[in-house]
Short mmCIF file of C-alpha atoms and ligand atoms in Angstrom, two decimals:
data_model
loop_
_atom_site.label_atom_id
_atom_site.label_comp_id
_atom_site.label_asym_id
_atom_site.label_seq_id
_atom_site.Cartn_x
_atom_site.Cartn_y
_atom_site.Cartn_z
CA MET A 28 -2.70 96.57 -109.79
CA LYS A 29 -5.76 98.46 -107.98
CA ALA A 30 -8.95 99.03 -109.56
CA LEU A 31 -11.72 101.22 -108.08
CA ILE A 32 -14.69 99.80 -108.14
CA VAL A 33 -17.18 102.30 -107.38
CA ILE A 34 -20.73 100.99 -107.31
CA ASP A 35 -24.37 101.71 -108.87
CA PRO A 36 -23.50 105.00 -108.88
CA GLN A 37 -27.52 105.95 -110.36
CA ASN A 38 -29.78 108.94 -110.01
CA ASP A 39 -32.16 106.57 -109.17
CA PHE A 40 -30.60 106.48 -105.40
CA CYS A 41 -29.87 109.71 -105.26
CA PRO A 42 -32.41 112.14 -103.54
CA GLY A 43 -35.70 112.30 -106.08
CA GLY A 44 -34.67 109.53 -107.14
CA ALA A 45 -37.84 105.87 -107.06
CA LEU A 46 -34.76 104.38 -104.32
CA ALA A 47 -33.33 107.67 -103.16
CA VAL A 48 -30.42 107.17 -100.67
CA ALA A 49 -30.03 109.82 -98.37
CA GLY A 50 -27.10 111.46 -99.12
CA GLY A 51 -26.78 109.38 -102.14
CA ASP A 52 -25.13 112.47 -104.42
CA GLU A 53 -22.76 113.60 -101.92
CA ILE A 54 -20.62 111.01 -102.84
CA MET A 55 -19.62 111.78 -106.28
CA PRO A 56 -17.32 114.11 -105.78
CA ARG A 57 -15.25 111.90 -103.60
CA ILE A 58 -14.94 109.22 -106.21
CA ASN A 59 -13.74 111.75 -108.42
CA ALA A 60 -11.15 112.62 -107.11
CA MET A 61 -9.77 108.69 -105.92
CA MET A 62 -10.16 107.82 -109.98
CA ALA A 63 -6.12 109.01 -110.42
CA ASP A 64 -4.83 106.95 -107.68
CA PHE A 65 -6.21 103.61 -109.60
CA ASP A 66 -5.10 101.61 -112.49
CA LEU A 67 -8.47 100.50 -113.60
CA VAL A 68 -11.72 102.35 -112.79
CA VAL A 69 -14.51 99.58 -112.97
CA LEU A 70 -18.36 101.44 -112.98
CA THR A 71 -21.58 99.29 -112.06
CA GLN A 72 -25.01 99.93 -113.17
CA ASP A 73 -28.01 98.41 -111.85
CA TRP A 74 -30.26 97.89 -115.40
CA HIS A 75 -33.28 95.96 -114.48
CA PRO A 76 -36.02 95.45 -117.52
CA ALA A 77 -40.04 96.57 -116.81
CA GLY A 78 -41.70 94.39 -114.49
CA HIS A 79 -38.61 92.72 -112.99
CA SER A 80 -39.35 89.79 -110.10
CA SER A 81 -37.21 92.70 -107.16
CA PHE A 82 -40.13 95.14 -108.01
CA ALA A 83 -43.28 95.28 -105.46
CA SER A 84 -45.60 96.36 -108.26
CA SER A 85 -44.85 92.63 -109.43
CA HIS A 86 -46.13 90.92 -107.40
CA SER A 87 -49.54 91.78 -106.25
CA GLY A 88 -50.12 92.39 -102.83
CA SER A 89 -46.57 93.20 -101.33
CA ASP A 90 -45.19 96.14 -100.48
CA PRO A 91 -42.00 98.13 -101.18
CA PHE A 92 -39.55 96.90 -98.62
CA THR A 93 -41.11 94.18 -97.53
CA VAL A 94 -39.37 90.21 -97.67
CA THR A 95 -40.55 87.95 -100.20
CA GLU A 96 -39.08 83.99 -100.72
CA MET A 97 -37.38 84.25 -104.07
CA PRO A 98 -36.26 80.40 -105.23
CA TYR A 99 -32.70 81.90 -104.30
CA GLY A 100 -33.48 82.86 -100.91
CA PRO A 101 -35.31 85.78 -99.55
CA GLN A 102 -35.41 88.84 -101.32
CA VAL A 103 -36.29 92.23 -100.72
CA LEU A 104 -38.76 93.85 -102.90
CA TRP A 105 -38.51 97.06 -104.15
CA PRO A 106 -39.68 100.83 -105.50
CA ASP A 107 -39.62 99.85 -109.31
CA HIS A 108 -35.80 101.56 -110.17
CA CYS A 109 -33.09 101.83 -112.58
CA ILE A 110 -35.47 101.01 -115.44
CA GLN A 111 -33.29 100.22 -118.56
CA GLY A 112 -33.27 103.01 -120.91
CA SER A 113 -34.66 105.22 -117.87
CA ASP A 114 -33.67 108.40 -116.15
CA GLY A 115 -32.91 106.64 -112.98
CA ALA A 116 -31.02 104.29 -114.64
CA LEU A 117 -28.11 107.03 -115.79
CA PHE A 118 -25.72 107.39 -113.69
CA HIS A 119 -25.26 110.53 -111.85
CA PRO A 120 -24.63 113.18 -113.72
CA ALA A 121 -21.66 114.75 -110.70
CA LEU A 122 -20.03 111.06 -111.39
CA ASN A 123 -16.87 111.65 -113.81
CA THR A 124 -17.51 108.15 -115.55
CA ASP A 125 -14.45 109.40 -118.85
CA ARG A 126 -12.47 107.47 -116.88
CA ALA A 127 -14.13 104.21 -116.78
CA ASP A 128 -11.89 100.93 -118.57
CA ALA A 129 -14.78 98.82 -117.63
CA ILE A 130 -19.14 99.12 -116.84
CA ILE A 131 -20.69 96.26 -115.74
CA ARG A 132 -24.76 96.32 -115.64
CA LYS A 133 -26.16 94.12 -113.90
CA GLY A 134 -29.98 92.99 -112.54
CA MET A 135 -31.53 92.10 -115.97
CA ASN A 136 -33.06 88.68 -115.70
CA PRO A 137 -36.15 89.35 -115.03
CA ALA A 138 -36.37 86.09 -112.09
CA VAL A 139 -32.91 87.18 -110.19
CA ASP A 140 -31.55 90.09 -108.03
CA SER A 141 -28.51 90.78 -108.52
CA TYR A 142 -27.10 93.04 -106.59
CA SER A 143 -23.47 92.10 -106.07
CA ALA A 144 -21.20 93.14 -109.59
CA PHE A 145 -19.61 89.51 -109.55
CA PHE A 146 -22.99 87.10 -109.28
CA GLU A 147 -26.35 87.63 -109.52
CA ASN A 148 -28.62 86.77 -106.07
CA ASP A 149 -28.32 83.07 -106.77
CA LYS A 150 -24.62 82.85 -105.68
CA VAL A 151 -24.83 80.69 -109.28
CA THR A 152 -24.04 83.25 -112.38
CA ALA A 153 -21.50 85.41 -113.35
CA THR A 154 -21.96 88.78 -114.77
CA GLY A 155 -17.64 88.71 -116.28
CA LEU A 156 -16.63 90.80 -113.69
CA ALA A 157 -14.22 88.69 -112.44
CA GLY A 158 -12.83 87.61 -115.51
CA PHE A 159 -12.27 91.33 -116.90
CA LEU A 160 -10.10 91.56 -113.34
CA ASN A 161 -8.23 88.82 -113.56
CA GLY A 162 -7.61 89.26 -117.28
CA ARG A 163 -6.21 92.34 -116.41
CA GLY A 164 -4.15 91.15 -113.59
CA CYS A 165 -5.98 92.68 -110.86
CA THR A 166 -5.94 91.72 -107.54
CA ASP A 167 -6.49 95.12 -105.23
CA LEU A 168 -9.72 95.70 -105.04
CA THR A 169 -11.35 99.32 -103.37
CA MET A 170 -15.29 99.94 -103.49
CA VAL A 171 -17.54 102.61 -103.58
CA GLY A 172 -20.91 103.90 -104.03
CA LEU A 173 -24.69 102.60 -103.26
CA ALA A 174 -25.93 101.84 -101.47
CA THR A 175 -22.85 100.18 -98.28
CA ASP A 176 -25.43 97.55 -97.41
CA TYR A 177 -26.65 95.64 -100.52
CA CYS A 178 -24.78 96.14 -103.94
CA VAL A 179 -21.09 97.39 -102.38
CA ALA A 180 -21.98 94.44 -99.31
CA TRP A 181 -22.40 91.83 -101.50
CA SER A 182 -20.12 93.51 -104.18
CA ALA A 183 -17.17 93.06 -101.55
CA LEU A 184 -18.24 89.75 -99.93
CA ASP A 185 -17.53 87.78 -103.09
CA GLY A 186 -15.11 90.04 -104.20
CA ALA A 187 -12.70 88.81 -101.20
CA ALA A 188 -14.51 85.27 -101.75
CA GLN A 189 -12.84 85.42 -105.63
CA GLY A 190 -9.15 85.53 -103.71
CA PHE A 191 -9.50 89.50 -104.24
CA LYS A 192 -7.99 91.63 -101.73
CA VAL A 193 -11.49 94.37 -100.75
CA ASP A 194 -11.39 97.54 -99.19
CA VAL A 195 -14.63 99.53 -99.05
CA ILE A 196 -13.70 103.69 -98.54
CA LEU A 197 -17.00 103.79 -96.26
CA PRO A 198 -16.63 108.19 -96.57
CA ALA A 199 -17.79 107.72 -99.96
CA CYS A 200 -20.67 105.22 -99.59
CA ARG A 201 -24.45 105.75 -98.63
CA ALA A 202 -26.59 103.10 -96.75
CA ILE A 203 -30.04 102.13 -97.59
CA ASP A 204 -29.84 100.51 -93.43
CA LEU A 205 -32.96 98.95 -93.69
CA GLU A 206 -34.05 97.61 -90.20
CA GLY A 207 -30.78 96.98 -89.04
CA SER A 208 -28.83 95.93 -92.66
CA LEU A 209 -26.24 98.65 -92.34
CA ASP A 210 -24.53 96.74 -89.06
CA ALA A 211 -25.60 93.59 -90.31
CA ALA A 212 -23.43 94.47 -93.42
CA LEU A 213 -20.50 95.68 -91.58
CA GLY A 214 -19.87 93.06 -89.22
CA GLU A 215 -20.20 91.05 -92.11
CA MET A 216 -18.12 92.18 -94.15
CA ARG A 217 -15.14 92.70 -91.29
CA GLY A 218 -15.62 88.88 -90.56
CA ALA A 219 -14.28 88.60 -93.69
CA GLY A 220 -11.33 90.27 -93.45
CA ILE A 221 -12.36 93.67 -96.52
CA GLY A 222 -10.62 97.20 -94.39
CA LEU A 223 -13.10 99.11 -93.71
CA SER A 224 -12.11 103.03 -93.86
CA GLU A 225 -13.97 105.72 -91.23
C1 VGL B 319 -29.77 98.13 -104.79
C2 VGL B 319 -31.56 97.81 -103.69
C3 VGL B 319 -31.83 97.10 -105.26
C4 VGL B 319 -27.78 98.51 -104.79
C5 VGL B 319 -30.27 97.85 -106.31
O1 VGL B 319 -27.88 99.59 -105.12
O2 VGL B 319 -27.74 98.72 -103.65
N1 VGL B 319 -29.86 97.89 -104.20
N2 VGL B 319 -30.85 97.33 -106.30
ZN1 ZN B 320 -31.93 97.03 -107.72
#
C-alpha cells in the first residue's frame, strides 16, 4: 500500500503568504495529478495557535529567521503563520482536497513546534500519523509539499526511521533555503536512504 503525503500545501507558504516559499503555488497541479497513483492521500496542515512559541513575535527583541534555544533544542523563529482559522492556514485553492483520506494537523502545542508529520520537534509527542498508516497497511510513502528543507525533510526522516520506504519528489516540493538548509536537508535524507527524485 502506497500513500501520498502532502506536506503543508497552505496559503501562508505560497507567494503572498506570511511565510512565502518561492514557487510554492506552482506545485499544486502536479500534486493533484499524482493523487490517482496512490492508495491513500494524506494532507498535513500547520495549525498554530496565535502567540505560538515558534513565532519571532512571541520573543521580544528577536527577528524572524533567527535561531533561539528551546528546551527541546534550537528553533528557527518564524513570522506569524498558519494561525488556526486564518485564511493563511487554509489549503491553497488550487489543491484538490477531495481525495484526502486523512488530514493531520500539527503545531497546536503553544510550547513546541512541529515540522514533522509524525512527531513534534521534541521528537517525543506523536501526531498519530504512523498509527493511521500502519493501521491501513501502508508501507511506502511518497512525500511532496512545503517546505523541502523543513517540514518535508523532517517528515521524510521520521518516516524512514519508523520503517516506511520513503521517496521525496523534489519537483513537487519547494524550499525555504535558509543559510544552506536545503543542501543540509538533502544530504540528511540521502544518508537515511530516502529516494530523492529530480
Ligand atoms: C514550515 C516553518 C514553520 C514548513 C512550517 O511547512 O516547512 N516551516 N512552519
Ligand atoms: Zn509552522
